PDB file of C-alpha atoms and ligand atoms in Angstrom:
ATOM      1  CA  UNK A   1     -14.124  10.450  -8.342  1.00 83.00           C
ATOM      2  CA  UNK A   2     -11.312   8.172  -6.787  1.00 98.00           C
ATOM      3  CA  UNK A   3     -12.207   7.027  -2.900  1.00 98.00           C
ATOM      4  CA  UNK A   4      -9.677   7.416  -0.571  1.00 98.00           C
ATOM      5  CA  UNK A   5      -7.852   4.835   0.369  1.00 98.00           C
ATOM      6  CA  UNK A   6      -6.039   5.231   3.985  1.00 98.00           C
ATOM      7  CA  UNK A   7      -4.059   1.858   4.853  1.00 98.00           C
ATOM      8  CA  UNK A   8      -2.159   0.611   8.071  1.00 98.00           C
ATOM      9  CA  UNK A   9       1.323  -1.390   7.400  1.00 98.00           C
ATOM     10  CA  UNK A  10       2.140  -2.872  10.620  1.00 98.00           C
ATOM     11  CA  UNK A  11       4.703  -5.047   9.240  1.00 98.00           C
ATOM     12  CA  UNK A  12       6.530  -7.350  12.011  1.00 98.00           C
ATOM     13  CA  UNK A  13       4.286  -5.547  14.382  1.00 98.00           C
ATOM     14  CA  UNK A  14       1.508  -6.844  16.828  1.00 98.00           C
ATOM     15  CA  UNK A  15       0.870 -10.177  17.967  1.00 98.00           C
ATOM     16  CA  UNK A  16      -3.031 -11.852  17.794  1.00 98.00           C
ATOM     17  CA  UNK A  17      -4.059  -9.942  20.670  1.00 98.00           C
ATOM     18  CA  UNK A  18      -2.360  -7.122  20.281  1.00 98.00           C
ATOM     19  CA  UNK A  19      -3.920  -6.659  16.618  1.00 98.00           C
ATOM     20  CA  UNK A  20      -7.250  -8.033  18.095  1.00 98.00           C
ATOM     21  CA  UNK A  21      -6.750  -5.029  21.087  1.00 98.00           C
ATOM     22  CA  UNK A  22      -6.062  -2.426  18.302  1.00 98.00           C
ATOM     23  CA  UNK A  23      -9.515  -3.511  16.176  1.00 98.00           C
ATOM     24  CA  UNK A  24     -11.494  -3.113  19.092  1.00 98.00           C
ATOM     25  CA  UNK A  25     -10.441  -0.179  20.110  1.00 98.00           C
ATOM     26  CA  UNK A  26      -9.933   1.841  16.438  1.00 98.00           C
ATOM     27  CA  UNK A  27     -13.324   0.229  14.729  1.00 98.00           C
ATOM     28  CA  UNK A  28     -15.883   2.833  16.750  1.00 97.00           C
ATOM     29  CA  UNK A  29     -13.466   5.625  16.138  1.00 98.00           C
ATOM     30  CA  UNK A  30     -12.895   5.322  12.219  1.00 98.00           C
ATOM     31  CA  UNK A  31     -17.056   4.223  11.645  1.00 97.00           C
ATOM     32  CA  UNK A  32     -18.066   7.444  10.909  1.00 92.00           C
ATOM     33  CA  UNK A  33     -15.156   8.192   8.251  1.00 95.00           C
ATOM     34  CA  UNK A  34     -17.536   8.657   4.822  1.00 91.00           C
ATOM     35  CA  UNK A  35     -16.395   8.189   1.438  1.00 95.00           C
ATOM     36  CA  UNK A  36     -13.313   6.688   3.176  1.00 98.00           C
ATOM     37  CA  UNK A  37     -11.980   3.135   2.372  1.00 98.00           C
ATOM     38  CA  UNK A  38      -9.705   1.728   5.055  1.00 98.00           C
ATOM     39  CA  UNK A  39      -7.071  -0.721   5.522  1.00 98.00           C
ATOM     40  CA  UNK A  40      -4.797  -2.699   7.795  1.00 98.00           C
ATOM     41  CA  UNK A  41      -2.061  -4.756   6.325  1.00 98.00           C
ATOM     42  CA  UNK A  42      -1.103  -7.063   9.118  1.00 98.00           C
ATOM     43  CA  UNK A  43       1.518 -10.008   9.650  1.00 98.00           C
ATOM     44  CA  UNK A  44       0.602 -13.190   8.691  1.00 98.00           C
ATOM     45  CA  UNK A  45       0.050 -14.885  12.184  1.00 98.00           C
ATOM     46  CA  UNK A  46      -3.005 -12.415  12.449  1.00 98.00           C
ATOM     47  CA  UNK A  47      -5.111 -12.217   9.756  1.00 98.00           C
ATOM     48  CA  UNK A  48      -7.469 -14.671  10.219  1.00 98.00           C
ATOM     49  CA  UNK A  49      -8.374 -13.207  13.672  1.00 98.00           C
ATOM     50  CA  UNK A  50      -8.458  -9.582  12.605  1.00 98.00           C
ATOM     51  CA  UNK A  51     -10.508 -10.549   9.396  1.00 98.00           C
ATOM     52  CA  UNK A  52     -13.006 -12.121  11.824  1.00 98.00           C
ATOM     53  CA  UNK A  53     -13.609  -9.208  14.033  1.00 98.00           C
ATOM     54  CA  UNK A  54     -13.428  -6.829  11.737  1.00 98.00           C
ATOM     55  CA  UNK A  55     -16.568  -8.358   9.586  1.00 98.00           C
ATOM     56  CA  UNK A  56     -19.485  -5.134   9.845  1.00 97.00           C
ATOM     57  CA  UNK A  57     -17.057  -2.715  10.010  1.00 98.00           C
ATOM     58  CA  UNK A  58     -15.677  -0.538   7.941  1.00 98.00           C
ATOM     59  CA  UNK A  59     -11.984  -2.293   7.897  1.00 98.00           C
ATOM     60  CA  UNK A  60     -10.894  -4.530   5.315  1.00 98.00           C
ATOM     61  CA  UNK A  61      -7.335  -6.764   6.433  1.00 98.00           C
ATOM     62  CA  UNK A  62      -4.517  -7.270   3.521  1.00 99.00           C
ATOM     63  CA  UNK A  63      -1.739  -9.409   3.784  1.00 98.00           C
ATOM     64  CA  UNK A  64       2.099  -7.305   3.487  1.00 98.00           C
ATOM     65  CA  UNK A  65       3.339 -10.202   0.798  1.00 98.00           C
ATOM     66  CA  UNK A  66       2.553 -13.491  -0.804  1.00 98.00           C
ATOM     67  CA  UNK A  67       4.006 -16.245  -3.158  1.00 98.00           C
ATOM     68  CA  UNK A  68       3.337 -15.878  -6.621  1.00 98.00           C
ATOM     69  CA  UNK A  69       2.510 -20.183  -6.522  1.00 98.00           C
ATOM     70  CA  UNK A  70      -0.861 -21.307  -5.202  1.00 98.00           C
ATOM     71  CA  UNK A  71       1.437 -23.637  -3.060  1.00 98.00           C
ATOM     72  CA  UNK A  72       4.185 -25.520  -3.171  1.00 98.00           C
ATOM     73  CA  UNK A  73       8.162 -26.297  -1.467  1.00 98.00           C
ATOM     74  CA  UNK A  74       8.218 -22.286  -0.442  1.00 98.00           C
ATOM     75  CA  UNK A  75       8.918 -22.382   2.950  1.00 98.00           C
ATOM     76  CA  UNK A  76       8.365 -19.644   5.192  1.00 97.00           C
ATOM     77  CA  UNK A  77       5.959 -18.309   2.111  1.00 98.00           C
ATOM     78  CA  UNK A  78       2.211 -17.408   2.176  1.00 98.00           C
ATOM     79  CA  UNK A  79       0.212 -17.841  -0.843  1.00 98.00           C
ATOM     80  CA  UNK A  80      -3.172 -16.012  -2.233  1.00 98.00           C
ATOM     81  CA  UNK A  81      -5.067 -18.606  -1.137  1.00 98.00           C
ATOM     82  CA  UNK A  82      -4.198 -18.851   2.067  1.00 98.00           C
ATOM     83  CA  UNK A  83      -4.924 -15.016   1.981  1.00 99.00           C
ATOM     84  CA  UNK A  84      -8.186 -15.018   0.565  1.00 98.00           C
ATOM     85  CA  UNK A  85      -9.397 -18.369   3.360  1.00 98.00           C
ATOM     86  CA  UNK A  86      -8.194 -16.243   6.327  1.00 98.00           C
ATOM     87  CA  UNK A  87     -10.616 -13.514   4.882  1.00 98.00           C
ATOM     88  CA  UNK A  88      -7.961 -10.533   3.456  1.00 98.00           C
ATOM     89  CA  UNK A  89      -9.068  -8.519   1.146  1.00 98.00           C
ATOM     90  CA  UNK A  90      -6.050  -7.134  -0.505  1.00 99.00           C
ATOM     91  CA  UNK A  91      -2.174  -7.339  -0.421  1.00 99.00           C
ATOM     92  CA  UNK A  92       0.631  -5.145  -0.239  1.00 98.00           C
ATOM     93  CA  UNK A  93       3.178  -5.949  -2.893  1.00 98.00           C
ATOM     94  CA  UNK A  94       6.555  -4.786  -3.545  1.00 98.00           C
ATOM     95  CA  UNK A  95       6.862  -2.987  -0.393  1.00 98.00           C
ATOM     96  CA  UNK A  96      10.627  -1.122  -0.534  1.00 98.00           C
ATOM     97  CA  UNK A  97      11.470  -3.252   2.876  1.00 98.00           C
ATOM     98  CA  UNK A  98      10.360  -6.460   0.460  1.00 98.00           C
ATOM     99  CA  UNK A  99      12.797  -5.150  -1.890  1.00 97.00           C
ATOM    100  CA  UNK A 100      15.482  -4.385   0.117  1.00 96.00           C
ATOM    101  CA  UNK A 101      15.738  -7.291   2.446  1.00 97.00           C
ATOM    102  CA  UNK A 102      14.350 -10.107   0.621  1.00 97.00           C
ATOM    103  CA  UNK A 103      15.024  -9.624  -2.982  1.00 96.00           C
ATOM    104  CA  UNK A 104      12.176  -8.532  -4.699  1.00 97.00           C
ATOM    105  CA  UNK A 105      12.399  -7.133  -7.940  1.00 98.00           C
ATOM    106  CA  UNK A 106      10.328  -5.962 -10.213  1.00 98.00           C
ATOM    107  CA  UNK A 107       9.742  -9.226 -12.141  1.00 98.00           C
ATOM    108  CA  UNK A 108       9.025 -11.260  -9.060  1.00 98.00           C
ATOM    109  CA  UNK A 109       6.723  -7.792  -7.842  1.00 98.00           C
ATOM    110  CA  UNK A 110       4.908  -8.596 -11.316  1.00 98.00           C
ATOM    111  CA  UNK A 111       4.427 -12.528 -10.423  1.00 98.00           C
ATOM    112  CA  UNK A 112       2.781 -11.493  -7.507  1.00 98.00           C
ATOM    113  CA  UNK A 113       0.305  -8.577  -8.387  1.00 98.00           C
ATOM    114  CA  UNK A 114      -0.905 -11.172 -11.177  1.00 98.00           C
ATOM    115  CA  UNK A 115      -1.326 -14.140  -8.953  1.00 98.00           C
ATOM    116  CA  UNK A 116      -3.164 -11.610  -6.098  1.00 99.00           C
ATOM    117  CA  UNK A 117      -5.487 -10.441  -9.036  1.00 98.00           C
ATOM    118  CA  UNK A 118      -6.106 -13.843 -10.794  1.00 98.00           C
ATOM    119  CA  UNK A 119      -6.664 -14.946  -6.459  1.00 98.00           C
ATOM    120  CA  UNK A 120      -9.473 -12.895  -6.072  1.00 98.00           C
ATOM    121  CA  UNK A 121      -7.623  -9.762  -4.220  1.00 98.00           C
ATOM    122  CA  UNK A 122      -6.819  -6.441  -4.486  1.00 98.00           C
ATOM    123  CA  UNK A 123      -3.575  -5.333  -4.622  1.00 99.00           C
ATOM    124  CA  UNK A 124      -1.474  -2.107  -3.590  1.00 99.00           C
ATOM    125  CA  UNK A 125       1.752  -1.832  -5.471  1.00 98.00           C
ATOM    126  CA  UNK A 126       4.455   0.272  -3.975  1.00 98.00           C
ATOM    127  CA  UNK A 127       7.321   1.595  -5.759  1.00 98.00           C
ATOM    128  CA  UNK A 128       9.568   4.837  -5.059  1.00 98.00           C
ATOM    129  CA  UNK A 129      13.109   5.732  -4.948  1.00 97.00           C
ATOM    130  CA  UNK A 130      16.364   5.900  -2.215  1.00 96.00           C
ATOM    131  CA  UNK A 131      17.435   9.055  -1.098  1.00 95.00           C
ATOM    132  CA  UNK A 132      20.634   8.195  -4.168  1.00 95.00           C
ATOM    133  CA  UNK A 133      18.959   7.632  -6.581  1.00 96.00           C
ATOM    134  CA  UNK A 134      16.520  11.077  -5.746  1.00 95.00           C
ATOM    135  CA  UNK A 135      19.956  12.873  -5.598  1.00 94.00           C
ATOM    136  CA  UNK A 136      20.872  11.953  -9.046  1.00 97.00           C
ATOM    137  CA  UNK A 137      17.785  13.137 -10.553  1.00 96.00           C
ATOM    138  CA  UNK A 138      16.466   9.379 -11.007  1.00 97.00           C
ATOM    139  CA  UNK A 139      13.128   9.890  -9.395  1.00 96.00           C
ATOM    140  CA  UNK A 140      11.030   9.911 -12.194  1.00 96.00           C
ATOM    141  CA  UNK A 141      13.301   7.042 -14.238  1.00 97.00           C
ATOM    142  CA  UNK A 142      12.761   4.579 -10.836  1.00 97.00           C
ATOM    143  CA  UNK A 143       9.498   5.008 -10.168  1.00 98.00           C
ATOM    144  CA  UNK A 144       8.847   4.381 -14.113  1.00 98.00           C
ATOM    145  CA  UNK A 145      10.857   1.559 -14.001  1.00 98.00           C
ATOM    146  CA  UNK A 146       8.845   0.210 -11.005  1.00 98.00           C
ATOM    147  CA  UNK A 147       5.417   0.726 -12.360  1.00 98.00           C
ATOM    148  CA  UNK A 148       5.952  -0.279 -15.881  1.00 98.00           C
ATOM    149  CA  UNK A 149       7.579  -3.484 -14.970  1.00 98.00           C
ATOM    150  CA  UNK A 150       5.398  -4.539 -11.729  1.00 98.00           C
ATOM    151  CA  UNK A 151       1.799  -4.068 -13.744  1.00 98.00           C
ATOM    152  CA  UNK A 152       3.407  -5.323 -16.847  1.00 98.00           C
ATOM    153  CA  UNK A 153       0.749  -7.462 -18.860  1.00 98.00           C
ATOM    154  CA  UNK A 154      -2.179  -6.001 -16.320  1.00 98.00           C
ATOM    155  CA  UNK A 155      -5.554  -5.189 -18.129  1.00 98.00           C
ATOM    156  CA  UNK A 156      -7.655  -1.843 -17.799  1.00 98.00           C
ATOM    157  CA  UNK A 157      -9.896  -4.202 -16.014  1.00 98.00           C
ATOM    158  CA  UNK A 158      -7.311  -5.782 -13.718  1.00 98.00           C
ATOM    159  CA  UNK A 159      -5.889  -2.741 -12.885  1.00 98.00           C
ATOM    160  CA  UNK A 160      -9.502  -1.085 -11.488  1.00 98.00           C
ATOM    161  CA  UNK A 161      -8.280  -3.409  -8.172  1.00 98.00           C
ATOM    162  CA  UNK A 162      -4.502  -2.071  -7.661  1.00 98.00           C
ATOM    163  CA  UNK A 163      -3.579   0.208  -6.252  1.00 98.00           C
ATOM    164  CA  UNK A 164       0.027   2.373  -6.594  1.00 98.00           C
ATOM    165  CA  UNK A 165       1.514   3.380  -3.448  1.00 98.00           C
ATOM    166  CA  UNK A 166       4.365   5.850  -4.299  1.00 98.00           C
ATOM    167  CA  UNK A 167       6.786   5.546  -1.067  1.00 98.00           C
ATOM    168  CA  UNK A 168       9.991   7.292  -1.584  1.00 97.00           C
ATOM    169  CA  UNK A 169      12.594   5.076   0.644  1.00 96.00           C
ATOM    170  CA  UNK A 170      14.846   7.858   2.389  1.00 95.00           C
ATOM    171  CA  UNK A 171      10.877   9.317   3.648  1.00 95.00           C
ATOM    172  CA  UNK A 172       9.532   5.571   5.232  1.00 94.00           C
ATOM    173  CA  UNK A 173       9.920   5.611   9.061  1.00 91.00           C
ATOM    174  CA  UNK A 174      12.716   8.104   9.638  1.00 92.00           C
ATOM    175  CA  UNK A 175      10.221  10.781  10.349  1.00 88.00           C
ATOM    176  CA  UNK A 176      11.418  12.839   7.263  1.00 89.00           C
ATOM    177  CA  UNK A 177       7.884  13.384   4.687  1.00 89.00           C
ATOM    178  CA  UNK A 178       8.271  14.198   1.234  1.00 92.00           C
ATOM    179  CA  UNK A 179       6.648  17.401   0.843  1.00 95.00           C
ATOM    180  CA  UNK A 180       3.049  17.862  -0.584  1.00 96.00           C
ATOM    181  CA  UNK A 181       4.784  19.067  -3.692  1.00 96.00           C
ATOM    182  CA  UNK A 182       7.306  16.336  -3.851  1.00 96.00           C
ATOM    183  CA  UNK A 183       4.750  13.663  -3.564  1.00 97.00           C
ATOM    184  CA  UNK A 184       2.517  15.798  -5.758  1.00 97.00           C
ATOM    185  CA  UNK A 185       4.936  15.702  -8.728  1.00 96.00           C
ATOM    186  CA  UNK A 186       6.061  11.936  -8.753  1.00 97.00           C
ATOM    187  CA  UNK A 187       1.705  10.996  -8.568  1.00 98.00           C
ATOM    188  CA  UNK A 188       1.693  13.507 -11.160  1.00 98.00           C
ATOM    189  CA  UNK A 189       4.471  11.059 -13.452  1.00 97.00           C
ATOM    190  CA  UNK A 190       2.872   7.769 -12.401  1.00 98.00           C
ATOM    191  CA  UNK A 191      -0.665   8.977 -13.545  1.00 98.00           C
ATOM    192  CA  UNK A 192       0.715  10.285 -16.853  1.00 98.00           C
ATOM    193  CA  UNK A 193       2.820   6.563 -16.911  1.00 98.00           C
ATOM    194  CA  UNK A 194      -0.586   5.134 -16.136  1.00 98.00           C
ATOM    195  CA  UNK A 195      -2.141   6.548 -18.929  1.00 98.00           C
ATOM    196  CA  UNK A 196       0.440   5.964 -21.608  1.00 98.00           C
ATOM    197  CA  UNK A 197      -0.115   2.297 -20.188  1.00 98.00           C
ATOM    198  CA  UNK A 198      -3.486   1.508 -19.743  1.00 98.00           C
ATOM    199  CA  UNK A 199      -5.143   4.299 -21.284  1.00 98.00           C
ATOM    200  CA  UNK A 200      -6.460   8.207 -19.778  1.00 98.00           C
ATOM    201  CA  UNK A 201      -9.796   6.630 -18.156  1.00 98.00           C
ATOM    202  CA  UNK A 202      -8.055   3.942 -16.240  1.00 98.00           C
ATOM    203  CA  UNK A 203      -5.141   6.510 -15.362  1.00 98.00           C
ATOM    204  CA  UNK A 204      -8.044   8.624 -13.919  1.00 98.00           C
ATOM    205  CA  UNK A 205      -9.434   5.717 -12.195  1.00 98.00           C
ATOM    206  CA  UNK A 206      -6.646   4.733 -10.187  1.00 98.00           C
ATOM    207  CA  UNK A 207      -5.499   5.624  -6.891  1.00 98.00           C
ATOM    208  CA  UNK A 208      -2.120   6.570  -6.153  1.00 98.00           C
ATOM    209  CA  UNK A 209      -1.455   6.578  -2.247  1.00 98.00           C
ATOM    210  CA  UNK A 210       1.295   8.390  -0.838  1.00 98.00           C
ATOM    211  CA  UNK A 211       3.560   6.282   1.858  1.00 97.00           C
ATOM    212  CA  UNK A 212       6.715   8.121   4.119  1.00 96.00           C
ATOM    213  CA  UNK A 213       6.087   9.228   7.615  1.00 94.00           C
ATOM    214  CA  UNK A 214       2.353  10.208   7.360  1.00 97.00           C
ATOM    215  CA  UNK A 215       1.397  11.912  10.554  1.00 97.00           C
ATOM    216  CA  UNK A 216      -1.944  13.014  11.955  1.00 97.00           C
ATOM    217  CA  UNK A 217      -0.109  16.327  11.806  1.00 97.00           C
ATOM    218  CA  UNK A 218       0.780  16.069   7.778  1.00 96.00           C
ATOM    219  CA  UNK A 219      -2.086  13.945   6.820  1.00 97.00           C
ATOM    220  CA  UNK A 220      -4.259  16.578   5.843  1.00 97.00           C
ATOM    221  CA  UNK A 221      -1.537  18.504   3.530  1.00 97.00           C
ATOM    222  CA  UNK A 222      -0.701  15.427   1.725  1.00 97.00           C
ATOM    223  CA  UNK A 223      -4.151  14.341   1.298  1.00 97.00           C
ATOM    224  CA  UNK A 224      -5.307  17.693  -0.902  1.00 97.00           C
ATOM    225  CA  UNK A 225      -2.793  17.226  -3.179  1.00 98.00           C
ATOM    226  CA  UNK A 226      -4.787  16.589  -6.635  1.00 98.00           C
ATOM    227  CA  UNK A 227      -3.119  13.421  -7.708  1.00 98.00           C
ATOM    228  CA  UNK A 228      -2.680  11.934  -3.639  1.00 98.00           C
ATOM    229  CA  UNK A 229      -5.487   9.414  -3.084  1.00 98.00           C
ATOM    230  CA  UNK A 230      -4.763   8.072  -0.221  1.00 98.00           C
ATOM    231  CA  UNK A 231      -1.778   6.768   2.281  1.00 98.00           C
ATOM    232  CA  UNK A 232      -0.186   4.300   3.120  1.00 98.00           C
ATOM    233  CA  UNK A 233       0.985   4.329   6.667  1.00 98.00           C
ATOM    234  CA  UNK A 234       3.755   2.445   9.254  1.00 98.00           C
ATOM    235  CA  UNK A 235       4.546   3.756  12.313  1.00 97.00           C
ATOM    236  CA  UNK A 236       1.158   5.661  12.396  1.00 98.00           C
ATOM    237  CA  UNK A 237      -1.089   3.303  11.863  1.00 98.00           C
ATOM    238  CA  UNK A 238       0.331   1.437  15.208  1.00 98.00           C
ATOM    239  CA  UNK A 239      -2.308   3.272  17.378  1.00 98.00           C
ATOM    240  CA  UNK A 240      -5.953   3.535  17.379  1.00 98.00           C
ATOM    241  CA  UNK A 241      -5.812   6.915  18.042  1.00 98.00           C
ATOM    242  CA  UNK A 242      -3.838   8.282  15.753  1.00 98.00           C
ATOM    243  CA  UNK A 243      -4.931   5.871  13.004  1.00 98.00           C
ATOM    244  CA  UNK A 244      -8.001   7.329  13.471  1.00 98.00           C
ATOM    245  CA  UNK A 245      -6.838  10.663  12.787  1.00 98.00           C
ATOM    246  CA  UNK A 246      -5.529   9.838  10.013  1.00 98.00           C
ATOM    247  CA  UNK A 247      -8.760   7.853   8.853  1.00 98.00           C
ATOM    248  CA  UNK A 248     -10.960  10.925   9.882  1.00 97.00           C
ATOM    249  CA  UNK A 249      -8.439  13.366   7.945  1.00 97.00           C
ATOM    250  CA  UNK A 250     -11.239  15.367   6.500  1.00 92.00           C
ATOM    251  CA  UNK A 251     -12.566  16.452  10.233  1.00 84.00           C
TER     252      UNK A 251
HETATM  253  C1  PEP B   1       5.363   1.993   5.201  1.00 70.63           C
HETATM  254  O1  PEP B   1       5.718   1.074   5.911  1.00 70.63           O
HETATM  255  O2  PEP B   1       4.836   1.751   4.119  1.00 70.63           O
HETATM  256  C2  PEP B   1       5.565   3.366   5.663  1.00 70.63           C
HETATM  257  C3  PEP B   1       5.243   4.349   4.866  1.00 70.63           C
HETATM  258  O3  PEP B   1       6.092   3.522   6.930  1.00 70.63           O
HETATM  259  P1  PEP B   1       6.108   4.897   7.783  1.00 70.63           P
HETATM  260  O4  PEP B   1       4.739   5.462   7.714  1.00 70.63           O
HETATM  261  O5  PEP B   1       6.481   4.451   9.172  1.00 70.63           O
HETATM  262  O6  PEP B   1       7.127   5.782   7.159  1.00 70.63           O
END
């Protein structure tokens, strides 16, 4: 049985107290959420805050990105253990936004997960393709592409703390959601590709979060997909309230 996994992504959103306003507002409403895991990915500035408050609760704080190096001449960079001291559990790595405006690829994407898992964290991959490259039929061949190259060299035991987030780029905050079968279908390929990789039990094992304009009002859809084991969310995860609907999608 694979836990659901519902995740904010604020990304250059919320200052200290703003993120410190959100926790203490959203942790009473997303306690009661059973067999739920839950994350916030937060900027940088407030991790170590939100990390803080959020100890006893049922919140665990990633970082969105991090250096591959355990330090070093990277300005501007934060490395995994500077995530692990401000108390993250987890980073998000290889976000399309990463890729896009800062030149991630997939070997730098593989740095990373490998550094976050040798660090001591847990790690959500993303990968998923532009509205183009879904056009031409290259769904499948990008989102191969992405997870056979990022986990490259991972271990069935390595790979029991990533996580894949599938987030197709024409879906992530214009308001315009794959479809439960859409998303459906390329979990479907990434559990099959994680099973050719890694073997069936470890494909089984792993949890494949869906990311593009989850809603309180789609959650629920997207969430009984078979092969959809969690999401990972922008725009809605801004507010405690309808983070928490997401959180609480099974009510
Ligand atoms: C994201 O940032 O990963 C994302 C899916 O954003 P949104 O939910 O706003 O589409």
């Amino acid at each position: 049985m694979r836990t659901p996994f519902i995740c904010g992504n604020w990304k250059m959103y919320k200052t200290v107290s703003e993120a410190l306003a959100f926790l203490d507002a959203a942790k009473g409403l997303v306690a009661g959420a059973a067999g739920v895991e839950v994350g916030i990915g937060a900027p940088a500035t407030a991790l170590k805050s939100l990390a803080d408050a959020a100890r006893g609760s049922n919140i665990r704080i990633g970082g969105e990105n991090c250096h591959w190096e355990k330090e070093g001449a990277f300005t501007g960079e934060i490395s995994v253990p500077m995530l692990v001291e401000a108390g993250c559990a987890f980073v998000i790595v290889g976000h399309s936004e990463r890729r896009q405006y800062f030149g991630e690829t997939n070997e730098t994407v593989n740095r990373k997960v490998k550094a976050a898992l040798a660090g001591g964290l847990a790690v959500i991959m993303c990968c998923g393709e532009t509205l183009g490259e879904r056009e031409a039929g290259r769904t499948g061949a990008v989102v191969t592409d992405h997870v056979k190259n990022g986990l490259a060299g991972l271990t069935p035991a390595e790979m029991t703390k990533v996580v894949v987030a599938y987030e197709p780029v024409w879906a992530i905050g214009t308001g315009r959601t794959a479809t439960p079968g859409q998303a459906q279908e390329a979990h479907a390929v990434i559990r099959e590709l994680l099973a050719g990789m890694f073997g069936d039990q470890t494909a089984e094992a792993t949890r494949i979060q869906y990311g593009g304009s989850v809603k309180p009002e789609n959650v629920e859809e997207i969430m009984a997909q078979p092969d959809v084991d969690g999401a990972l969310v922008g725009g809605a995860s801004l507010k405690p309230d309808s983070f928490a609907k997401l959180v609480n999608f099974r009510a």
